[in-house]
XYZ file of C-alpha atoms in Angstrom:
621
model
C 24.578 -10.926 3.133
C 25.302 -10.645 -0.131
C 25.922 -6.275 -1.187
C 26.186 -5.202 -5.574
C 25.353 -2.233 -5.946
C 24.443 -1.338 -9.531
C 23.407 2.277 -11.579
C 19.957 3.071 -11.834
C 19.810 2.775 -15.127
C 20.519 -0.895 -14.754
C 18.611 -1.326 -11.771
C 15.368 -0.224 -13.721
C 16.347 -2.875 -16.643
C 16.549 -5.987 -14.159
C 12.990 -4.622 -12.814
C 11.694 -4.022 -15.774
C 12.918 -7.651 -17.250
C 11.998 -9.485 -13.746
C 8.380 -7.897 -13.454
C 7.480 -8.882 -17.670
C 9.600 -12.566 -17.352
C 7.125 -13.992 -14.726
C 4.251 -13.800 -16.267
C 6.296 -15.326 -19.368
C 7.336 -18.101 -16.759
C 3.994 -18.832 -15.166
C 2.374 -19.268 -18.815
C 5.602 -21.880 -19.751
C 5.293 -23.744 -16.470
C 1.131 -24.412 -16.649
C 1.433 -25.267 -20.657
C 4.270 -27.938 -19.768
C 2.683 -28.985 -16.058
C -0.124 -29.975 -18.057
C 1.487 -31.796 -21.031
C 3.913 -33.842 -18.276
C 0.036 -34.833 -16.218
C -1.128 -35.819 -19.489
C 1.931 -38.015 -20.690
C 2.546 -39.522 -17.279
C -1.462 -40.492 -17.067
C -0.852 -42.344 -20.151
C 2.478 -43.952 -19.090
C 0.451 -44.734 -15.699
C -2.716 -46.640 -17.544
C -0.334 -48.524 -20.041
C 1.462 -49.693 -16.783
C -0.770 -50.287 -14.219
C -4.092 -50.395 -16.182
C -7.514 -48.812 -15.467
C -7.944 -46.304 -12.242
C -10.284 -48.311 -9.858
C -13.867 -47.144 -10.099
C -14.843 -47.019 -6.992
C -12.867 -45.389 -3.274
C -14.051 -45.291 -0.165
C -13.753 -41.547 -0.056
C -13.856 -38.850 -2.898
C -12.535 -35.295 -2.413
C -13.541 -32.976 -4.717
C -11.191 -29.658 -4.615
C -7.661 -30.159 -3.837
C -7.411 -26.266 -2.062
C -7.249 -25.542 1.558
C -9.752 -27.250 2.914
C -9.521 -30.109 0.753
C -5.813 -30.814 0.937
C -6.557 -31.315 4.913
C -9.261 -33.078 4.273
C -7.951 -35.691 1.710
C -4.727 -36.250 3.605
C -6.322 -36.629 7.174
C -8.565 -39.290 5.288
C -5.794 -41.315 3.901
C -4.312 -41.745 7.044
C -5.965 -45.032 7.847
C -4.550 -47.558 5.463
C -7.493 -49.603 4.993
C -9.753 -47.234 3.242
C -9.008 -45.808 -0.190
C -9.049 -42.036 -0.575
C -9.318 -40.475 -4.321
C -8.809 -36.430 -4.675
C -10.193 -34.838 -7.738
C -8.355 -31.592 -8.364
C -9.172 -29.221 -11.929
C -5.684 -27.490 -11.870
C -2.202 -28.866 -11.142
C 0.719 -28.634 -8.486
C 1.150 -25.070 -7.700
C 3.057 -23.178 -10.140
C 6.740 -22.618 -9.293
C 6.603 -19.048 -9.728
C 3.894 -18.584 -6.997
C 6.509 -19.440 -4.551
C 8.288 -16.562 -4.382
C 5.809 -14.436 -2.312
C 7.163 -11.246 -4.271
C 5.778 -12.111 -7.450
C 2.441 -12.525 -6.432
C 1.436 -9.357 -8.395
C 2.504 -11.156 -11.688
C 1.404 -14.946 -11.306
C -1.771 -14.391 -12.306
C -2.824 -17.167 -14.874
C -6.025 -19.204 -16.094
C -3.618 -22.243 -14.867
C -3.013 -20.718 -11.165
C -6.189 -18.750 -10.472
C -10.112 -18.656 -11.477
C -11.225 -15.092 -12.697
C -14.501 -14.636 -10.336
C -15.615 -11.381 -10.680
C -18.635 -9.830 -8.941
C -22.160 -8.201 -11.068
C -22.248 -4.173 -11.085
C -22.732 -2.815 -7.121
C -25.188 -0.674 -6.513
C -22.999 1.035 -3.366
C -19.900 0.322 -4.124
C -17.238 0.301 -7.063
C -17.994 3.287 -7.731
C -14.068 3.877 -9.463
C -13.979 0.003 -11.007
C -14.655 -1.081 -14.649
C -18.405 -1.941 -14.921
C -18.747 -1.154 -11.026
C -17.874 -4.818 -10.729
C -15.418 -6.332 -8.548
C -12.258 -8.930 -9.090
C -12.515 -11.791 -6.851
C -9.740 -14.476 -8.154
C -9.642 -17.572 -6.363
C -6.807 -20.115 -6.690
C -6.727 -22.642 -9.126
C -4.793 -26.178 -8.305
C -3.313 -27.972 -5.291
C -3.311 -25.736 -2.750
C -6.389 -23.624 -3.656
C -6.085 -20.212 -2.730
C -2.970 -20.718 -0.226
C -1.114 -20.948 -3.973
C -2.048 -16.965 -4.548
C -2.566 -15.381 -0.806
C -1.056 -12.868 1.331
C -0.051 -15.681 3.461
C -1.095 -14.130 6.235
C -1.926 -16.837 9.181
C -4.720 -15.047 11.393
C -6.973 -17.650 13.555
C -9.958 -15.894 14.336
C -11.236 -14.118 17.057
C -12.962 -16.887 19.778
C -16.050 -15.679 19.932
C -16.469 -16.190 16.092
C -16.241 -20.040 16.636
C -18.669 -19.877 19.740
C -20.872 -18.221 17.662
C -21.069 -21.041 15.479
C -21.116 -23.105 18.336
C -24.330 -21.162 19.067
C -25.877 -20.904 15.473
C -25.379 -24.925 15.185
C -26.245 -26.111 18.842
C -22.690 -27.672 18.433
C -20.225 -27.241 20.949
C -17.537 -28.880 18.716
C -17.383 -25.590 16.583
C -16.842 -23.518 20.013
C -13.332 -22.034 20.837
C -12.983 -24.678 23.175
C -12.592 -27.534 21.086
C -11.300 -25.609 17.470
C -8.492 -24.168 19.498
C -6.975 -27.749 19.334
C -7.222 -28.566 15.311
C -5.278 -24.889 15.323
C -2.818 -26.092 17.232
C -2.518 -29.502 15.786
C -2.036 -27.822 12.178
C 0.833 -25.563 13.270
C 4.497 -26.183 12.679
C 4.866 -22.800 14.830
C 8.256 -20.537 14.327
C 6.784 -17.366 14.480
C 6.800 -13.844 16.032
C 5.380 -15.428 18.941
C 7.257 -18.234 19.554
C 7.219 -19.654 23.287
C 4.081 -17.504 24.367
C 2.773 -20.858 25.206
C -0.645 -20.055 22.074
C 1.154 -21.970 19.717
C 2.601 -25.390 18.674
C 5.170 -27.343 17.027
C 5.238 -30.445 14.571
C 1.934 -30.158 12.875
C 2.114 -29.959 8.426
C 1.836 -26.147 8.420
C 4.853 -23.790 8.431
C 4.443 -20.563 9.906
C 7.205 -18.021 10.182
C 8.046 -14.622 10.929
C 8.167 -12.180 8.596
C 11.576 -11.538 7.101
C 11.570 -7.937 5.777
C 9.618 -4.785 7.669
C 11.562 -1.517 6.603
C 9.813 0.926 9.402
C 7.724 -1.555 11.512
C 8.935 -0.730 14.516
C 7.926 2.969 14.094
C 4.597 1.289 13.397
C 4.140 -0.766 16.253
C 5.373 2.077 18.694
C 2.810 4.543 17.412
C 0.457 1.714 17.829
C 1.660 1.938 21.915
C 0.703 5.450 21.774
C -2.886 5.308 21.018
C -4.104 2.414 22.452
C -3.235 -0.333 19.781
C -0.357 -2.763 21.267
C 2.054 -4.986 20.053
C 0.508 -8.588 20.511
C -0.336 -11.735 19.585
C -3.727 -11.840 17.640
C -4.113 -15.374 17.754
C -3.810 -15.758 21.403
C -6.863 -16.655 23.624
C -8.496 -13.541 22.935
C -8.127 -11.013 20.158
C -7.992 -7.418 21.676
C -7.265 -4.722 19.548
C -3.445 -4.330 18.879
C -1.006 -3.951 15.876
C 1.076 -7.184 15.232
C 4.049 -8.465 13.081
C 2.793 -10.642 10.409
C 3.065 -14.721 10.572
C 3.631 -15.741 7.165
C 2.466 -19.538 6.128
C 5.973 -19.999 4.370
C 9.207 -21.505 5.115
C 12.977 -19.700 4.435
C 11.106 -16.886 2.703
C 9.094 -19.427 0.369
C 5.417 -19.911 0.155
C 4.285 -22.912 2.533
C 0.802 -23.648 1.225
C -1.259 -26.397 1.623
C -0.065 -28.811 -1.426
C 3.415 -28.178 0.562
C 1.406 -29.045 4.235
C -0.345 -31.549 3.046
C -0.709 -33.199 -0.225
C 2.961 -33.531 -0.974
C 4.261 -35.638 2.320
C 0.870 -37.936 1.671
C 0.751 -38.287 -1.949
C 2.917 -41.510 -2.351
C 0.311 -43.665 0.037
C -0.562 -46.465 -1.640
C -4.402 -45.663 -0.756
C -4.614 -41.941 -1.754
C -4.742 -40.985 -5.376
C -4.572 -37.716 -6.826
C -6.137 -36.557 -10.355
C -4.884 -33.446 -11.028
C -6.911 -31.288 -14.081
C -9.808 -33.139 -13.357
C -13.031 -31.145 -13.333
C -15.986 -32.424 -10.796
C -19.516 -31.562 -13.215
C -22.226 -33.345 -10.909
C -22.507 -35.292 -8.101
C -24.239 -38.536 -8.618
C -27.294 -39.769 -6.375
C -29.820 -42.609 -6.389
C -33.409 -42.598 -5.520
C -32.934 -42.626 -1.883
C -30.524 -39.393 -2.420
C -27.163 -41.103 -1.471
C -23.881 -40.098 -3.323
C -22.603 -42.905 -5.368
C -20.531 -40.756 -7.300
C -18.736 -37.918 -9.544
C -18.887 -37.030 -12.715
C -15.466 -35.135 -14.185
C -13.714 -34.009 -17.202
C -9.873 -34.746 -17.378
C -7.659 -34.224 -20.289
C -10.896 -33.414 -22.526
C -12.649 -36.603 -21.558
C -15.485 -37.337 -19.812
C -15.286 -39.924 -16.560
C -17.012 -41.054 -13.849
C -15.509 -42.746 -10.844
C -17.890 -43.887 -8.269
C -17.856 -43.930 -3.997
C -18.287 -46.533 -1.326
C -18.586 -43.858 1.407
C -18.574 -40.763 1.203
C -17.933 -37.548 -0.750
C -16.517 -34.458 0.622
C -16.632 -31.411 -1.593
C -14.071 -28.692 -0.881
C -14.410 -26.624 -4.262
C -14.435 -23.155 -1.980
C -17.394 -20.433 -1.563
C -17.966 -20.350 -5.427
C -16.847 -24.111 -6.476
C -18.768 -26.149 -4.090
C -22.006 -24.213 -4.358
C -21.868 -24.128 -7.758
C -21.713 -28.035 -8.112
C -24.647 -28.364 -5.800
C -26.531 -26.366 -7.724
C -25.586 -28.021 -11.006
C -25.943 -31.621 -9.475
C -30.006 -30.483 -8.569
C -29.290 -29.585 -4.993
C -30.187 -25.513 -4.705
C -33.077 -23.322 -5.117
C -35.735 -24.658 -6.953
C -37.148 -22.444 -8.758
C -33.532 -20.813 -9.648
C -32.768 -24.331 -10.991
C -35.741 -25.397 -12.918
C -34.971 -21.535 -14.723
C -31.783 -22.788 -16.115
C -33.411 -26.701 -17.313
C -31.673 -28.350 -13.994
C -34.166 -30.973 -12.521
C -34.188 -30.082 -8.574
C -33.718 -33.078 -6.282
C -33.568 -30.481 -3.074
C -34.543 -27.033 -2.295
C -31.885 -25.982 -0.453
C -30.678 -22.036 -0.161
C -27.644 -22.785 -2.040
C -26.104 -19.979 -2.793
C -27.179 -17.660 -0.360
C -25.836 -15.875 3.243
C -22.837 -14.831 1.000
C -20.261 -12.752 3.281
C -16.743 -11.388 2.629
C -14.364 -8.236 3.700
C -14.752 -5.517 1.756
C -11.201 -2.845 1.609
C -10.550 0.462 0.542
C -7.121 2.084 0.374
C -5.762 4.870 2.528
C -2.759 6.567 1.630
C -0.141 6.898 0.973
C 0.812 8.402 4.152
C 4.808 9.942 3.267
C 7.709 9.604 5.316
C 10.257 12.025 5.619
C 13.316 9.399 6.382
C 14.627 7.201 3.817
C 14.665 3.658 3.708
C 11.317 3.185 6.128
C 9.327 1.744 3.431
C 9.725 -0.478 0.212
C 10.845 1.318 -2.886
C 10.832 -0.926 -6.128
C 13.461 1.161 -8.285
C 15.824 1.556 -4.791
C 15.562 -1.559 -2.689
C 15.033 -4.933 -5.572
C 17.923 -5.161 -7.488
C 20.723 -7.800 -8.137
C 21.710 -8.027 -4.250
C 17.518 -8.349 -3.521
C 17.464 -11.179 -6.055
C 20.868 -12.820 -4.826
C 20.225 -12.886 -0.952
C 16.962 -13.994 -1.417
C 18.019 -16.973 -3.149
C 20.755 -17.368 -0.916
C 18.448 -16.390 2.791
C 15.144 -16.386 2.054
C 15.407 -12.908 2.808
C 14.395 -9.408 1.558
C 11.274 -7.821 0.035
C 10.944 -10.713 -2.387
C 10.432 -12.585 0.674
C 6.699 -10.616 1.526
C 3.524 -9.936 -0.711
C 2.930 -6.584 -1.728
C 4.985 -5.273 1.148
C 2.693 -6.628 3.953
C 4.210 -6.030 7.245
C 1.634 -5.368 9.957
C -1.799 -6.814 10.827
C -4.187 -4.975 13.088
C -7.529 -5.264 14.797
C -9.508 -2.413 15.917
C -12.963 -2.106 17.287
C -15.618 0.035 16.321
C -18.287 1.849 18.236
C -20.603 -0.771 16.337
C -18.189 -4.013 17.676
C -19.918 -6.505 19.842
C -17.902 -5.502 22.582
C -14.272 -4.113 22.975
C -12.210 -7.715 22.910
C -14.655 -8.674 19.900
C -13.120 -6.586 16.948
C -15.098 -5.457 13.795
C -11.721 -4.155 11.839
C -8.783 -4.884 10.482
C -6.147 -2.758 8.673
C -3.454 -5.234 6.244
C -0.464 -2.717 6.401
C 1.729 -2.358 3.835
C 4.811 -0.775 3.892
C 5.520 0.467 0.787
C 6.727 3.557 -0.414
C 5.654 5.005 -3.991
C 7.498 2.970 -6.780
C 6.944 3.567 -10.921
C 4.938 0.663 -10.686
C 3.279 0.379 -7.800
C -0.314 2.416 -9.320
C -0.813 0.121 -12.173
C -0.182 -2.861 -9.976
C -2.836 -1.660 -7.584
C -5.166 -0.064 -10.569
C -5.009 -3.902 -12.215
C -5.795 -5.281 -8.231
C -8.613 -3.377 -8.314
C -9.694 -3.143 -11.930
C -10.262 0.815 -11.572
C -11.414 3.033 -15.119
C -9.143 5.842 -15.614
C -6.223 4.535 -14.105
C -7.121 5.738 -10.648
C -3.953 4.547 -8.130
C -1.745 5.940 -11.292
C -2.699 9.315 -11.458
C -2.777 9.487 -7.341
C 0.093 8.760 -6.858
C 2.343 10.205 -10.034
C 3.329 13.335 -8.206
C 4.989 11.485 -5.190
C 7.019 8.926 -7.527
C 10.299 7.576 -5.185
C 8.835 8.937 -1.694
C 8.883 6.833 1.348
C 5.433 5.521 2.613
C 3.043 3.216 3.855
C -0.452 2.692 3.073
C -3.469 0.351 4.384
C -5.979 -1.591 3.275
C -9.145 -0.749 5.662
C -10.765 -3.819 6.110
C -14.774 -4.360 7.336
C -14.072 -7.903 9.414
C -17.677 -8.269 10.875
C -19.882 -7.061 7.509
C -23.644 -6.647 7.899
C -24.205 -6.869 4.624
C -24.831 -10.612 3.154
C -25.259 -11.142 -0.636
C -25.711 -14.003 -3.275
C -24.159 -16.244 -5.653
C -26.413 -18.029 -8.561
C -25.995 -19.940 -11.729
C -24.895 -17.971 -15.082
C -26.379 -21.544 -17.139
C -26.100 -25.124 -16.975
C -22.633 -25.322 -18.553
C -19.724 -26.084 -15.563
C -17.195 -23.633 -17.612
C -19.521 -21.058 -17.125
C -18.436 -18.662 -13.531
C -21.468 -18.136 -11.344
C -22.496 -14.612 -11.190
C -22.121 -13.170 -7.470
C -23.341 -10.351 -5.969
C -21.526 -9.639 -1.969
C -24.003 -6.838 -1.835
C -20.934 -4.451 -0.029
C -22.769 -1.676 1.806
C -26.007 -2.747 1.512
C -27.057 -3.171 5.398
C -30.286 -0.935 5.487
C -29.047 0.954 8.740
C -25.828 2.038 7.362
C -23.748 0.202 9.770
C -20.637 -1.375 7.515
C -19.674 2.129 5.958
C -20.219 4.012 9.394
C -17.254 1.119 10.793
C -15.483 2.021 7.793
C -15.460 5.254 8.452
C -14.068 5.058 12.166
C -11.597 2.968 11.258
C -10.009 5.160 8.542
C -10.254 7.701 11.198
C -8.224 5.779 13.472
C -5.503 5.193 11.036
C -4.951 8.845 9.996
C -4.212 9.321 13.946
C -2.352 6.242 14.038
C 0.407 8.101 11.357
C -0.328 11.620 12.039
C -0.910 12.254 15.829
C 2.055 10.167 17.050
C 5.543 11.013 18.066
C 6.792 8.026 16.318
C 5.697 8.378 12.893
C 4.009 11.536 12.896
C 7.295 13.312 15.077
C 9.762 11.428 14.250
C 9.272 10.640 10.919
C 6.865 13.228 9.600
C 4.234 11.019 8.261
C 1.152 12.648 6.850
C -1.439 11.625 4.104
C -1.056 12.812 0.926
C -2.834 15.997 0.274
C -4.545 15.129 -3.310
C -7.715 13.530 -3.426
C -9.029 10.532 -5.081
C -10.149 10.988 -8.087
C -14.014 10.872 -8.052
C -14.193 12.423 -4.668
C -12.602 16.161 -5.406
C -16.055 17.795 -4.598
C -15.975 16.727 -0.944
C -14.097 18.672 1.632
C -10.442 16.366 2.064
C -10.483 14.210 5.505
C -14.041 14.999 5.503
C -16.539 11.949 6.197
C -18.118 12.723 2.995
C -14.724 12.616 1.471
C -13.814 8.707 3.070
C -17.314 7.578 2.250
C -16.994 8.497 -1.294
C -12.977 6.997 -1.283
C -15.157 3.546 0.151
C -17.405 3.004 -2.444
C -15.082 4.067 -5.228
C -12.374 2.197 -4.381
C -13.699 -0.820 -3.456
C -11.843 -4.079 -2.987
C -11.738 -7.574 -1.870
C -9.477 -9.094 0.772
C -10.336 -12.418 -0.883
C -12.362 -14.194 1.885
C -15.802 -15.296 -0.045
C -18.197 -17.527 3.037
C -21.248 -19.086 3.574
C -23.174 -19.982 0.381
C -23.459 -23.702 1.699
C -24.117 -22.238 5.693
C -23.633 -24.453 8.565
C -26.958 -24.433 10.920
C -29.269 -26.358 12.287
C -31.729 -28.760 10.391
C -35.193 -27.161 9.967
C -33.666 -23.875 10.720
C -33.935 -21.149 7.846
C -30.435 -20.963 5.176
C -29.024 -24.113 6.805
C -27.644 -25.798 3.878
C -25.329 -28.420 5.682
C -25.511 -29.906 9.476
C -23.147 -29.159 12.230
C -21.114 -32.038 10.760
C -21.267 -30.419 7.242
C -23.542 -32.875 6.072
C -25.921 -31.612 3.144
C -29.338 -31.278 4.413
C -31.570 -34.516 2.744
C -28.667 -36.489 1.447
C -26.855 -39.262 2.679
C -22.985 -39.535 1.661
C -22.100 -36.060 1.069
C -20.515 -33.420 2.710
C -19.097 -29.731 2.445
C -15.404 -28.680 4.095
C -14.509 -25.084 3.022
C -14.954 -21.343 3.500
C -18.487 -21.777 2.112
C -19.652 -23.154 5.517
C -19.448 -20.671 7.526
C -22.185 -19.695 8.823
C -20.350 -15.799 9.305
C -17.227 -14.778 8.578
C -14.484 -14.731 10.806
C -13.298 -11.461 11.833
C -9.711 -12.463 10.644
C -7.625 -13.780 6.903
C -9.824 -17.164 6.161
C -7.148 -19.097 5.275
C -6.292 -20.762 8.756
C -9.943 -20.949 9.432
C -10.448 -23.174 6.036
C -7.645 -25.338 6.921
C -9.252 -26.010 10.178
C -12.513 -26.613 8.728
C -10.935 -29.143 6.796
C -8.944 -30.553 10.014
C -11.757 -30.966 11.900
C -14.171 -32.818 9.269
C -11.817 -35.154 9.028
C -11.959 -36.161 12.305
C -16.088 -36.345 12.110
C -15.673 -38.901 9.119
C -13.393 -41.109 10.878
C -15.772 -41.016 13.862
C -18.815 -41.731 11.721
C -16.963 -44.613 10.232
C -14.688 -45.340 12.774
C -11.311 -45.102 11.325
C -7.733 -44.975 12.432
């Protein structure tokens, strides 16, 4: 390994320079990504002439559902397969999983934000929540945690149940896992896992303090394990990161790129699906899109498969006639279905507890002490180092609540960060979660250059269910979406919430190995917003819930898998759109509920699987 040590003054200069350049590089890298699409497209028509305008297969969304999806497709030489993507390849700087803080970019991410909450966000701008979604090949794998969680099996036979389809069971989604996985992670050999599929998965490569984690885990009941074995008991476990030699490994990198030069797929990148085409009998015969400022259509032999995500993909149903009708006919969109587009939307709310401080050095992340020229240098060189992890994300956990189906069905999950308080570190989370007053600033000014860890409290199994809609008619404009956090009329998501913050304060306190050994306690101040309840109190960690309110970026189910006849089905249980003929949906937005786990895996999977259930309808290769 590579050891400089510099003075502090110039450590803070290289810090200060690295965290202001990326954004600086991101903005260079989309303006010329675009220009080079542009020129080559040119270059491409004078050479080859005119696209053909018509495939046997249209993808529209290039993210992680899609890129499986497209690439699966294209296997089978004899059919043409065309993917419509708005954004580009991912941007170079969102490799580097350290940076993720700073990539944000109109050309890497779409700005989704939810409407005012009337329970929640109580701390945020406008009470309204940020809820970016990737932008580009590779979807949201381009701007993740990269955290690769499966899902608990009785998620998946709960679909299983919902659709009367045993193909969405454990049983049979177990297998697209394992045929995805290009498995060299923490639990390598266990016999859960597999080798030689498109998707890297790793270890992680930098955990100051983990093991003091995972033994205080031991002590109260919370083991070191495997989550995505065949069940998902509650434990603590080492992260598996979807990246290779400390690099991002998303789904552009899994999929798209090793497929991309078949002579039957094409790819248009910055190309913008705006309706989906029917005739009278409601079959898709094609897509309308805007590329480079022009408007196109390119027509479909087969079949169309959007994969625009929870937002995209309902969105362009809606705006192609297929959605509520009366919604629709509001905004001067003639209805061809009344489907409940839109609707049965689900996603894991956070809050933030901490910091917990440390008494020995060197157990956490510090910005100023640990990412200097030797951080930089070795990670170039190894891969290795806290450039090599997202915002210090070490651990992932899953706890029960008393409110958890049963005890080997968790409701929880902490994302565990072990980070220690850096000069930066409260505007980075204050911008995260778009707090007024600088919230995460002022917390955590008076323990500047302390040791830590904190978590993000996570609600895995959420009661509450809220909407997405139409702004207007005008495909620029972002839907307006309401997740309707808290709003279960018995009370149940912030009473989980609750427990589980409990749980973690005697995870760090009431053990010998962080609380003995290493003197971990919370910080004493409060949260701003909260100082007239009683500190630790219930009142106090209800009131921390809904005013720090976050995302952990896993929007489902406005385009719900069910059964036909059966009230907010939207699609089939082969993700066919209820009274069409040609047209399917393969993404998060599917689900008929969330998956107690990260939704990434899950998506890709989704993806996998429909696939396979096009090349059966059809009977491909």
């Amino acid at each position: 390994m590579v050891k400089v040590t510099l003075p502090p003054h110039l450590a803070s200069t290289l810090i200060t320079g690295f965290n202001a350049g990326i954004p600086i590089l991101v903005g260079v890298f989309a303006v010329w990504m675009q220009i080079a699409d542009l020129a080559l497209s040119k270059l491409s028509l004078f050479a080859k002439g005119e696209l053909p305008n018509r495939y046997d297969y249209i993808v529209v969304g290039g993210g992680s559902g899609g890129s499986a999806v497209a690439a699966r497709l294209a296997e089978d030489p004899s059919v043409s397969v065309l993917l419509l993507e708005s954004g580009g390849d991912p941007n170079p700087m969102t490799y580097i999983p350290g940076a993720l803080a700073f990539v944000a970019h109109p050309a890497t991410q779409y700005y989704y934000s939810t409407v005012p909450q009337a329970f929640s966000g109580f701390g945020l701008k406008d009470r309204s929540i940020p809820w970016p979604r990737g932008r580009g090949l590779g979807g949201s794998s381009n701007i993740n945690f990269m955290i690769y969680n499966r899902g608990n099996p009785s998620d998946y036979n709960r679909w299983a149940e919902i659709t009367g389809d045993k193909r969405w069971s454990w049983e049979n989604v177990i297998d697209y896992f394992l045929k995805m996985e290009d498995y060299y992670g923490n639990w390598e050999g266990n016999g859960h896992h597999s080798k030689g599929g498109p998707l890297r998965i790793e270890p992680i490569r930098y955990s100051p303090g983990m093991e003091y984690v995972l033994a205080a885990g031991e002590e109260i009941g919370l083991p070191t394990r495997d989550a995505n074995s065949i069940v998902q008991t509650p434990g603590i476990s080492p992260i598996d990161y979807t990246q290779r030699s400390g690099s991002r490994f998303g789904t552009y990198r899994a999929y798209i790129q090793p497929n991309e030069k078949r002579p039957n797929f094409k790819v248009l990148r910055y190309s913008q699906a705006t309706k989906i085409q029917f005739d009278d009998k409601f079959q898709a015969i094609g897509v309308n899109y805007r590329r480079h400022g022009l408007e196109k259509f390119v027509g479909v032999k087969r079949e169309i498969i959007l994969s625009c995500g929870t937002m995209g993909s309902a969105q362009l149903l809606m705006l192609s006639g297929i959605g509520p009708k009366e919604h629709l006919l509001e905004l001067g969109i003639r209805p061809l279905l009344d489907l409940p587009v839109g609707y049965n939307l689900q996603d894991h709310v956070i809050t933030y507890v901490g910091p917990f401080l440390l008494n020995k050095p060197e157990t956490s992340y510090i910005e100023e002490r640990d990412l200097g020229t030797e951080a930089v240098l070795n990670y170039m060189k190894y891969g290795s180092g806290p450039l090599s992890t997202a915002l210090g994300a070490t651990e992932f956990a899953f706890l029960s609540s008393s409110i958890a189906p049963n005890p080997s069905w968790p409701d929880l999950a902490w994302s565990m960060h072990n980070v220690g308080v850096y000069k930066s570190l409260g505007n980075t989370l204050d911008t995260i979660f778009s707090t007024k007053g600088n919230i995460f600033t002022r917390h955590l000014k008076p323990y500047l250059g302390h040791d830590g860890h904190f978590i993000m409290q996570v609600l895995g199994l959420p009661k509450s269910v809220g909407r997405l809609w139409l702004r207007d008619s005008n495909p620029n404009s972002l839907p307006l979406i309401d997740p309707g956090y808290y709003s279960d009329p018995n009370g149940q998501d912030i009473k989980a919430m609750l427990e589980g913050i409990e749980v973690a304060i005697r995870l760090y306190e009431n053990t010998t190995s962080l609380g003995g050994k290493l003197g971990s306690r919370l910080s004493p101040s409060k949260i701003l917003g909260c100082e007239e309840h009683e500190h630790r109190s219930r009142g106090y960690w209800e009131c921390v819930a809904r005013t720090l309110t976050g995302t952990l970026y896993h929007p489902t189910g406005t385009c719900s898998m069910g059964k036909p006849g059966v009230k907010g089905t939207v699609v089939d249980s082969q993700l066919r759109v209820l009274g069409t003929k040609g047209l399917r949906v393969a993404d998060s937005s599917i689900m008929p509920k969330v998956v107690n786990s990260n939704t990434n895996a899950p998506t890709i999977m989704i993806g996998e699987l429909c696939a396979d259930m096009v090349k059966e309808t059809w009977g491909l290769k």
